[in-house]
XYZ file of C-alpha atoms in Angstrom:
503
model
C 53.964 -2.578 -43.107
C 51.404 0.276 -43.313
C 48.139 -1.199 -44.230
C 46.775 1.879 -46.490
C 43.739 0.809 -48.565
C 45.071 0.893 -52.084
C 41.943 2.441 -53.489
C 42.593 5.455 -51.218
C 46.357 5.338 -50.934
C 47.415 9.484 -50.498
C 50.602 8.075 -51.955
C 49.356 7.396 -55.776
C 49.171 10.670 -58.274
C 46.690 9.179 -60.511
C 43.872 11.460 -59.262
C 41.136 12.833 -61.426
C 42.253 16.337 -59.622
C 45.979 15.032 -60.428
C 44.923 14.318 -64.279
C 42.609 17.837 -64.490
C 45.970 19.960 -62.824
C 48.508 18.184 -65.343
C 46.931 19.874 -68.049
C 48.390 22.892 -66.762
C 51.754 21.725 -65.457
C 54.344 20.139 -67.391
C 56.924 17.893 -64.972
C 59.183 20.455 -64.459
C 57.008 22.890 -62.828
C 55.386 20.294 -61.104
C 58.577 19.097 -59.357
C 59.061 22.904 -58.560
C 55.603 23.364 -56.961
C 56.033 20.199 -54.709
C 59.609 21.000 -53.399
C 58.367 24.442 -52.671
C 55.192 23.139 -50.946
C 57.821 20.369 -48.876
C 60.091 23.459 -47.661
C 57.252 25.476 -46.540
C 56.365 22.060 -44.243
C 58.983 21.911 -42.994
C 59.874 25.693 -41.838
C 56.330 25.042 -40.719
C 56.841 21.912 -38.674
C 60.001 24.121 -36.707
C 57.395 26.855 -36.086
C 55.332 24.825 -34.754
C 52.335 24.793 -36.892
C 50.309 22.540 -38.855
C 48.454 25.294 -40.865
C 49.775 26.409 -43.999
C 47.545 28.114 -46.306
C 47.932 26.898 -50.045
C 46.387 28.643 -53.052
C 44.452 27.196 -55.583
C 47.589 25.716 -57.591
C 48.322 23.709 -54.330
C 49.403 20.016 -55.965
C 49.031 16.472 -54.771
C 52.253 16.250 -53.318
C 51.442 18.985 -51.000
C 48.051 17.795 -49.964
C 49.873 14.421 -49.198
C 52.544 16.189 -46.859
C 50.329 18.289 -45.464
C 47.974 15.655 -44.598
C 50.251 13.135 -42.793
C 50.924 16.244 -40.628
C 47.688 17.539 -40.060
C 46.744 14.370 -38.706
C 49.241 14.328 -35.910
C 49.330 13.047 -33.320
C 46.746 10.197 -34.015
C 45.200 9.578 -30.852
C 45.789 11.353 -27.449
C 49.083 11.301 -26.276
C 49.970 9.956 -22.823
C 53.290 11.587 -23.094
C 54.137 15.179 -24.135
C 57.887 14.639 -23.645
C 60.810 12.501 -23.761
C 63.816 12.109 -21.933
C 66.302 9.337 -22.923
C 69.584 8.210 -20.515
C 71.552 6.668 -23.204
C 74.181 4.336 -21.265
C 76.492 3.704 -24.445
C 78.602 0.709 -23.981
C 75.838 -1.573 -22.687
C 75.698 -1.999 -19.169
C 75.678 -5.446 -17.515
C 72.187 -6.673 -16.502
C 73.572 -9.005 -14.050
C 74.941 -6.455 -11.641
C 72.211 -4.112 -11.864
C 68.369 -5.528 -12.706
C 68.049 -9.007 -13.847
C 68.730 -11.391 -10.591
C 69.909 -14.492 -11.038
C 71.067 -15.871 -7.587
C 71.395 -19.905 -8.926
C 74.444 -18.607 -10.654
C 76.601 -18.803 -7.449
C 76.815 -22.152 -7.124
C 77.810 -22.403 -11.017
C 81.232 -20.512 -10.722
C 83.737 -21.199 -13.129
C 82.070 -23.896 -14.947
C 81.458 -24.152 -18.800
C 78.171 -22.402 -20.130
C 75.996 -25.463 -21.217
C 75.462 -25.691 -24.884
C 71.953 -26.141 -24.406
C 71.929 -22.441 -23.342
C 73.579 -21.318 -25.818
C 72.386 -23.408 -28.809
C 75.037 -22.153 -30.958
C 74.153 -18.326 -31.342
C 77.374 -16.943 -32.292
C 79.541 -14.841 -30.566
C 81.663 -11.756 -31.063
C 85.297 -12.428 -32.344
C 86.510 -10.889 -28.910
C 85.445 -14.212 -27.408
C 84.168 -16.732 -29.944
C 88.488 -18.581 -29.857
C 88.060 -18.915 -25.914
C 88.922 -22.687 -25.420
C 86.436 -22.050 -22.672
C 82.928 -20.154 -21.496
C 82.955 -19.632 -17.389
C 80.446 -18.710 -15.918
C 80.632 -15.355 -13.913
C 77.873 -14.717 -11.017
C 77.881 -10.405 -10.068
C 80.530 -9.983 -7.851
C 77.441 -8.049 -5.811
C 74.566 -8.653 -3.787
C 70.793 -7.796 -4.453
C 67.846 -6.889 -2.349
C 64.440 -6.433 -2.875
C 63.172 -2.907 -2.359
C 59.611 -0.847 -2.352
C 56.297 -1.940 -2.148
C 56.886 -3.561 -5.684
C 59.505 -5.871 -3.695
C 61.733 -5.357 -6.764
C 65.255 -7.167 -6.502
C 67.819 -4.338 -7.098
C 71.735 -4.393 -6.985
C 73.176 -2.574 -4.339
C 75.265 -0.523 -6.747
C 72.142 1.088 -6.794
C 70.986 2.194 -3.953
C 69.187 5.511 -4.606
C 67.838 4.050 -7.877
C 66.483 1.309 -5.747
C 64.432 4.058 -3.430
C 62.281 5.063 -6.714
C 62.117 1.720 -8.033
C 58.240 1.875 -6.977
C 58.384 4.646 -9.845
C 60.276 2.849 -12.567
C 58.703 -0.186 -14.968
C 62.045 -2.391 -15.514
C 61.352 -4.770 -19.141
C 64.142 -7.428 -18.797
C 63.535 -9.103 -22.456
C 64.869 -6.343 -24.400
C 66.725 -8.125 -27.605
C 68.234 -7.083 -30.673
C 70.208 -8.395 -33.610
C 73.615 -6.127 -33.370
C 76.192 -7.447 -31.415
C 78.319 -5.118 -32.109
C 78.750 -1.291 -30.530
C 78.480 1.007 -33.884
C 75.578 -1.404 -35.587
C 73.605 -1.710 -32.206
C 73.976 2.588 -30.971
C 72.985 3.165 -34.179
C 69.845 0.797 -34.383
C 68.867 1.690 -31.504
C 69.119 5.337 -32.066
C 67.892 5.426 -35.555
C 65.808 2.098 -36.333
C 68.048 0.861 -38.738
C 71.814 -0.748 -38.423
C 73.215 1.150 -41.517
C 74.324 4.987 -40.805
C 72.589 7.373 -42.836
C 68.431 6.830 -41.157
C 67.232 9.974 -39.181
C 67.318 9.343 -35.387
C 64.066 9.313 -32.969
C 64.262 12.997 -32.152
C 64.374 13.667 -35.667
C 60.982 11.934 -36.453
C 59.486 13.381 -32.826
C 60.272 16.407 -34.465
C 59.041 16.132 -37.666
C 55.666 14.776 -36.684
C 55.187 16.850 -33.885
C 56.637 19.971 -34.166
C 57.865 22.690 -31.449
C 56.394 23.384 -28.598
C 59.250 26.559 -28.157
C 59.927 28.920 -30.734
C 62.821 29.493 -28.937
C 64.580 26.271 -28.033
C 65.246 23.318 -30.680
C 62.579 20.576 -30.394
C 65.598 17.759 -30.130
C 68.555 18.511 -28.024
C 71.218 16.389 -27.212
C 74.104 16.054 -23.916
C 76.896 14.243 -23.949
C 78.273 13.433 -20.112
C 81.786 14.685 -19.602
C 82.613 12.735 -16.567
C 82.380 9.215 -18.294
C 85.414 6.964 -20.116
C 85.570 6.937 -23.727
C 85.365 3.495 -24.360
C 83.135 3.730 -27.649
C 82.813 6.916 -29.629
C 79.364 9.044 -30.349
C 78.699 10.102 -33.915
C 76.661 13.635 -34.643
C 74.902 11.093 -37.107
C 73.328 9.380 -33.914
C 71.316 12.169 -33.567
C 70.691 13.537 -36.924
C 68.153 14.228 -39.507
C 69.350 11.427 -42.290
C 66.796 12.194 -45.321
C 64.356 14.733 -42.695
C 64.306 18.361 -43.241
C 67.340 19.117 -41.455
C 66.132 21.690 -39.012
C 65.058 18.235 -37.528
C 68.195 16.935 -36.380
C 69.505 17.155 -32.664
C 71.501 20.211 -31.388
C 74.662 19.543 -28.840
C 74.293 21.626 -25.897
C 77.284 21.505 -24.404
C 79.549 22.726 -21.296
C 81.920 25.546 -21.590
C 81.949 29.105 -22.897
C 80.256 28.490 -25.604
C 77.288 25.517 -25.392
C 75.972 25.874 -29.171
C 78.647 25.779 -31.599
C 78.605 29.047 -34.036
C 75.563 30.575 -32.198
C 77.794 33.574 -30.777
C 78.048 37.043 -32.713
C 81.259 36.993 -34.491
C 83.935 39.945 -32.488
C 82.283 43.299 -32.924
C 79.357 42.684 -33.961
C 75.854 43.203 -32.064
C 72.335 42.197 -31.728
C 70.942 44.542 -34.235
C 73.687 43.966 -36.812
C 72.814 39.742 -36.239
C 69.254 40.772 -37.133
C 70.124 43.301 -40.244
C 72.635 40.345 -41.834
C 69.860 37.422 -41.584
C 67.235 39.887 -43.516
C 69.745 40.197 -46.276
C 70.289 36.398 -46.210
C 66.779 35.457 -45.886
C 66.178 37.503 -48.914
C 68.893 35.762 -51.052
C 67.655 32.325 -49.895
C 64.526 33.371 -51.006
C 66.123 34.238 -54.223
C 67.197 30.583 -54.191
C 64.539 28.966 -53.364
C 62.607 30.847 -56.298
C 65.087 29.916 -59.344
C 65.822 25.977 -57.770
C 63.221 25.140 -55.336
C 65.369 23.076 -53.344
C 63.457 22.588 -49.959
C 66.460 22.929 -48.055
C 67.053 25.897 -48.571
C 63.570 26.764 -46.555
C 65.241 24.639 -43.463
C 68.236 27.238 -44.036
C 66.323 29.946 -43.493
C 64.335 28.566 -40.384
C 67.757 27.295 -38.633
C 69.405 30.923 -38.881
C 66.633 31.948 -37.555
C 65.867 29.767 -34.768
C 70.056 30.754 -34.382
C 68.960 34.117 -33.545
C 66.355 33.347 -31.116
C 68.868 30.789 -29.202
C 71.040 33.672 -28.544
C 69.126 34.867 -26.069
C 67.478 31.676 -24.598
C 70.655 29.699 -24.503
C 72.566 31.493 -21.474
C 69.377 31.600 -19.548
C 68.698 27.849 -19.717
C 71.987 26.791 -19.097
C 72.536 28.609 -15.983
C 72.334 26.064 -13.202
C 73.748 28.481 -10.583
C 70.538 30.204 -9.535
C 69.265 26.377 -8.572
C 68.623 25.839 -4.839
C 71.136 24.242 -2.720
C 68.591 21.756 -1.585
C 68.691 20.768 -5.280
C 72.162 20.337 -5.966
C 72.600 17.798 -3.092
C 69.777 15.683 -4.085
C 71.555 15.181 -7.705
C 75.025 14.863 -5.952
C 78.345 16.605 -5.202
C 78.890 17.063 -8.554
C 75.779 18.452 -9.980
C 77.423 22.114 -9.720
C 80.350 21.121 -12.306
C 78.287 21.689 -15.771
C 78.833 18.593 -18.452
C 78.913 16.316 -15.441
C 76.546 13.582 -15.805
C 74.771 15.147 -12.393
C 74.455 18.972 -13.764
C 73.327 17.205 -17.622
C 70.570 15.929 -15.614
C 69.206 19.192 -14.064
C 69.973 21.015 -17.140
C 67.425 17.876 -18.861
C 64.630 18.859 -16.303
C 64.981 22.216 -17.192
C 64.955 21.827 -20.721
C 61.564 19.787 -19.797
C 60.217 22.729 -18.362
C 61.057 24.960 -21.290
C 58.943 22.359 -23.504
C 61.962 20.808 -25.209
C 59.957 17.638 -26.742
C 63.134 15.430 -26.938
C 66.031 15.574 -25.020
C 69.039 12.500 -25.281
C 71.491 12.060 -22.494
C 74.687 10.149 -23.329
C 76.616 8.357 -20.867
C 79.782 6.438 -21.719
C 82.324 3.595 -20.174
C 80.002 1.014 -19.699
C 82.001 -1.702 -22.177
C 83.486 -3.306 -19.900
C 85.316 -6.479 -21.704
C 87.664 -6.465 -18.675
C 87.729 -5.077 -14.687
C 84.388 -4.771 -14.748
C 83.737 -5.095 -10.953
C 85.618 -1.965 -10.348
C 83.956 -0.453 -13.668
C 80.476 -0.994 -12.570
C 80.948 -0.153 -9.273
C 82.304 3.690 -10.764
C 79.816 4.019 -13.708
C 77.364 3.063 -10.820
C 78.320 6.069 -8.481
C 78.579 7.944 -10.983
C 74.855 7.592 -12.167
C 72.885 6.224 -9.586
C 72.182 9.556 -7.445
C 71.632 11.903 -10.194
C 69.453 9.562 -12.394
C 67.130 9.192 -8.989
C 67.378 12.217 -8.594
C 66.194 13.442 -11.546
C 62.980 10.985 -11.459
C 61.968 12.552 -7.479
C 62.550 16.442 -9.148
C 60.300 15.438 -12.129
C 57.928 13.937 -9.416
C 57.833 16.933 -7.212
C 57.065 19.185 -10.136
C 54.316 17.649 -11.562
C 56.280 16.793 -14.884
C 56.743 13.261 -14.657
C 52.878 12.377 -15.138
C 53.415 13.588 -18.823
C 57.532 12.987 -19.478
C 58.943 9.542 -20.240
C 61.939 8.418 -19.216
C 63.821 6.099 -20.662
C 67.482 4.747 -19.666
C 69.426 1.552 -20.761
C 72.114 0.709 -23.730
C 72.557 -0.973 -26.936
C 72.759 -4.526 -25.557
C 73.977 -6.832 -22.392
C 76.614 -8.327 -20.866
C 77.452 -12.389 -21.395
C 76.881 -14.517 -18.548
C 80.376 -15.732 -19.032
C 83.365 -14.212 -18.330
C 85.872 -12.837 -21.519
C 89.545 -13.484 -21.087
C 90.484 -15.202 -17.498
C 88.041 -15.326 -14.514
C 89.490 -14.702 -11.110
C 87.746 -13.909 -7.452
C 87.559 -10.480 -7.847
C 87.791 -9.827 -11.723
C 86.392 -10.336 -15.003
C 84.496 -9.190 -17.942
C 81.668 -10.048 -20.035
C 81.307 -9.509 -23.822
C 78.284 -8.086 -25.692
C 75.032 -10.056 -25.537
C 72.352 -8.893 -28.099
C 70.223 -11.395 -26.908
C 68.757 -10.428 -23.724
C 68.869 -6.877 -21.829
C 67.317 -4.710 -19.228
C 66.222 -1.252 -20.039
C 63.650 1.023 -17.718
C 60.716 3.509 -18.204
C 59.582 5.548 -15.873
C 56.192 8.650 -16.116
C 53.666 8.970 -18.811
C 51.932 5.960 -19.495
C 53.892 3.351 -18.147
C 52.816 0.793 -15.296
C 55.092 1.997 -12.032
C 56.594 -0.527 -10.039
C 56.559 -3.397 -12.540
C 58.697 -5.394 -14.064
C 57.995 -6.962 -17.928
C 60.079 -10.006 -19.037
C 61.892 -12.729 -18.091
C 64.810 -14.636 -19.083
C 66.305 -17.716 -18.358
C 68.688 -18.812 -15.339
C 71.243 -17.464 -17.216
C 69.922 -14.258 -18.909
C 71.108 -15.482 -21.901
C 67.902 -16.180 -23.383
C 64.017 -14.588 -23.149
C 61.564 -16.875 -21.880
C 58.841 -14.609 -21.625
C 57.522 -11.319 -23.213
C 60.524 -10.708 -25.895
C 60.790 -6.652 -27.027
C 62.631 -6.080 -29.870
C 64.142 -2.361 -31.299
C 61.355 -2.139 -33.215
C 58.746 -2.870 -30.659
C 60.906 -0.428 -28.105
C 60.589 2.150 -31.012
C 56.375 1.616 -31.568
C 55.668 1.989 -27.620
C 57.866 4.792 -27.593
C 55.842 6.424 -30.330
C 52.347 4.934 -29.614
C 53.279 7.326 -25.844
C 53.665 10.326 -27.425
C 50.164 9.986 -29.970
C 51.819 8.518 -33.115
C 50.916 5.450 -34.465
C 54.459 4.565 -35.923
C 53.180 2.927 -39.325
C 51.463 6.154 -40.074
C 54.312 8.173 -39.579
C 55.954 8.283 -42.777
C 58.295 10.038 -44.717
C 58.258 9.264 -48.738
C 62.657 9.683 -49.917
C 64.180 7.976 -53.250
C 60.968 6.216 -54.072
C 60.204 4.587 -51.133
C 57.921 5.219 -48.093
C 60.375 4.779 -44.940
C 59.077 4.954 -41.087
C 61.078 4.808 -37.568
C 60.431 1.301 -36.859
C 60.822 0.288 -41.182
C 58.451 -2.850 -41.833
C 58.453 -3.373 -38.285
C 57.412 -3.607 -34.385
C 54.107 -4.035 -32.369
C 53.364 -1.373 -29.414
C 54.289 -3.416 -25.558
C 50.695 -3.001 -24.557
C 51.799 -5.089 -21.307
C 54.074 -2.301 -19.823
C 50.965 0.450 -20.626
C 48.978 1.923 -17.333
C-alpha cells in the first residue's frame, strides 16, 4: 500500500481552503467543477502537458489530479520507452532458457511428490493416472562472454544473449490463459483494470502529438491457439484516450481513421470544428469528463491521417535491413515486419508499444511447435535488439519478451520419443529484458532440477509490474488513480522493484 502521511493525505477534502470554498459551492456545482477540471487532465495528459492553468475557483479535486501529475515522473527515468514481445500461450522454459540437463536420465518416470507438494494442477491434466517426466527434445550450449546456456532453437537470440538479462523465477498465481494474459497485462486477474500502456500513458503523457502514446500489433503469421481481447490493452476506468490503438496490416491499419468516400482534408477539419463545438456544448450542461477525451481522440484522428501511411511504410527500408530481420520482414503483419514497424514507432517517440505473438500453448506436438514458433521469432526478435543497438535507441528503450506462464516438466496426455506436451505451470517461468537499466548478460533466478519450483530470487506480476515502472521514473505506489471510492494503482496493494536485475 501507498504509505501517504494521513495528516497530509492530498486524498482527504477536509481542508480549511476546502471548508472556506464550500461556502460558495453547493455539491452539485462542486461535482461539476471537478469533472470539468478531470477532462481538462486528461485532454492535457494526450497533449502532452502537465501545465494547465486554473482560475481562482480551481477546487481540491483538481489540485489533487493535477498534482499526482505534476509530479511525474518521480525520479529520473532510466528508460524513455517500452517495447513489450508478448508470446501469448506461454512458451516452454525448458526448450528455450532454463537448462536442466539432469532431466535426461529421468525419462518417463513419475514427477516426485516432493516436487510437487501438492500444488494443484489444471483440469487438462490433474485425472492423468500418471506425471512423466519430459527432458527438451533439444540440446543447449553456452554462448557469449556471459557463457549463458541457450537452446539451439535459438540461435540468433543466442548471438545477443551478452545483451539480454534472462530472470528465470518469474511466478504467478493464474494457471489459466484468460486469468494469467490478463494479469499480466493489466495487474489484476478480473477483466475490466486498465492495461500498462494505459497507466504509461496517463502518467506520462505523449511525447508525439501525432502518434498515440500506446500502440499495439498483433503478429499475423502465428496459430490462434488462445484469443486476444481489445480489453488487454485498454483504458478500464482511465480517460479513454489512454487505451492502446491496433495498428494493423492491410489497406487500412487504424480502423475508422480514413475520410469517408468523397470527402477531403479540409471538409475532415470543417466537420470536427462543428463537433468540437457541440461537445463543448456537452461538456458545459453535464460535465462528463469524457466527453473532453472525445474531443482529444477526434482530434488526435485527424493528425493520424497523415502520420499513419508514413510510419507504416516499410518499403523505403534498406535491403541490408530486411535480411537481418528475415525473409519475411517485407510481408507487413508478419511477426518480422511488426518488429521493424516497433523500431520505427520507437523512433517516432511512441512511449509504449505491445507486440503479440500467438501459438505457443502447446498441450500437444510441441517439439514440432517450438521448433516453428522458434523460427518464426528467433531472427527478427535479434534482430530487432542489434537495430536498436546500432541506432543508439536501446540505451534508453526496454525490451521486454516472455508469456503468461510455463510449461510443466511433465508431459500431458502420452509421452513418446519424439512427442509430447506440457500443461501450464504458473509456478516458475523465464521472461527477458534487454536496454535501459537492466544488467546485460545476466541471468536472475533459479529454480529447482525440475523448474517446477523457485529456489532463488522469486518475481512475482506485481514485482515485474514495479521494475517495469520504477525504469521509466514512476514509483508505482504513487501512481494512482482515485475510481468508485477507492484509490487503485498498476501493481494494486502490491510488488517491490527487482533491484538485483538493475545496472
Amino acid at each position: 500500500m501507498s504509505t501517504h502521511n494521513h495528516n497530509h493525505d492530498p486524498f482527504r477534502l477536509h481542508t480549511p481552503e476546502f471548508d472556506s470554498l464550500n461556502k460558495q459551492w453547493d455539491r452539485r456545482n462542486f461535482l461539476l467543477k471537478t469533472a470539468l477540471g478531470l477532462g481538462a487532465i486528461a485532454t492535457g495528459t494526450l497533449l502532452g502537458t502537465r501545465s494547465i492553468s486554473k482560475g481562482p475557483s480551481a477546487m481540491p479535486g483538481e489540485d489533487f489530479q493535477q498534482a499526482m501529475l505534476d509530479a511525474l515522473p518521480h525520479f529520473a527515468p532510466k528508460a524513455k520507452r517500452i517495447v513489450y514481445l508478448f508470446m501469448s500461450g506461454g512458451p516452454s522454459q525448458f526448450e528455450t532458457f532454463d537448462y536442466k540437463p539432469k532431466l535426461q536420465n529421468l525419462l518417463g518416470q513419475d514427477l516426485p511428490d516432493s516436487v510437487r507438494k501438492g500444488q494443484r494442477l489444471t483440469g487438462m491434466s490433474a485425472n492423468q493416472a500418471s506425471l512423466p517426466i519430459a527432458p527438451a527434445f533439444c540440446r543447449f550450449n553456452q554462448h557469449g562472454q556471459s557463457q549463458t546456456w541457450v537452446s539451439e532453437l535459438l540461435p540468433h537470440t543466442a548471438k545477443v544473449v551478452d545483451d539480454l538479462c534472462i530472470v528465470k523465477s518469474v511466478f504467478s498465481e493464474a494457471i489459466n490463459h484468460d486469468p494469467a494474459l490478463t494479469f499480466f497485462q493489466t495487474g489484476n486477474q478480473l477483466p475490466g483494470r486498465p492495461s500498462i500502456g494505459s497507466w504509461i500513458s496517463y502518467g506520462l503523457g505523449s511525447d508525439n502529438q501525432n502518434l498515440p502514446t500506446f500502440i499495439v500489433l498483433v503478429s499475423k503469421d502465428a496459430p490462434r491457439d488462445q484469443p486476444l481481447y481489445a480489453r488487454l490493452w485498454g483504458n478500464g476506468f482511465l480517460p479513454s484516450e489512454h487505451q492502446g490503438v491496433q495498428f494493423r496490416s492491410g489497406k487500412d491499419p487504424v480502423l475508422f481513421l480514413n475520410n469517408p468516400e468523397g470527402y477531403d482534408g479540409a471538409d475532415r477539419q470543417e466537420m470536427l470544428d462543428y463537433l468540437k463545438q457541440l461537445n463543448q456544448l456537452q461538456n458545459e450542461a453535464y460535465g462528463d469528463p469524457e466527453v473532453n477525451a472525445r474531443i482529444a481522440q477526434y482530434e488526435m484522428a485527424y493528425r493520424m491521417q497523415t502520420s499513419v501511411p508514413e510510419v507504416m511504410d516499410i518499403s523505403e527500408e534498406t535491403d541490408e535491413t530486411f535480411e537481418l530481420y528475415g525473409p519475411t520482414s517485407r510481408d507487413p503483419g508478419t511477426y518480422a515486419a511488426n518488429c521493424i514497424l516497433a523500431r520505427k514507432l520507437l523512433e517516432k517517440d511512441v512511449k509504449f508499444v505491445q507486440l503479440y505473438h500467438q501459438g505457443w500453448d502447446h498441450h500437444g506436438g510441441l517439439p514440432g511447435g517450438m521448433k516453428q514458433q522458434c523460427q518464426t521469432i528467433d531472427q527478427p526478435t535479434a534482430a530487432f535488439i542489434t537495430d536498436l543497438k546500432r541506432r543508439g535507441l536501446l540505451e534508453d528503450t526496454l525490451v521486454i519478451w516472455g508469456g503468461e506462464f510455463g510449461r510443466t516438466v511433465y508431459s500431458q496426455g502420452i509421452l513418446t520419443a519424439d512427442n509430447y506436451g506440457r500443461d501450464h505451470h504458473p509456478r516458475c517461468f523465464t521472461m527477458w529484458m534487454a536496454g535501459a537499466g537492466v544488467k546485460a548478460g545476466f541471468s536472475f533466478g533459479e529454480t529447482d532440477d525440475f523448474s517446477y519450483n523457485i529456489v532463488k530470487d522469486p518475481v512475482h506480476v506485481h514485482d515485474f509490474h514495479a521494475t517495469l515502472m520504477y525504469l521509466m521514473g514512476i514509483d508505482h505506489e504513487q501512481l494512482i488513480y482515485k475510481f468508485q471510492g477507492r484509490r487503485f494503482r498498476l501493481t494494486d496493494v502490491h510488488g517491490k522493484v527487482v533491484k538485483g536485475i538493475l545496472a
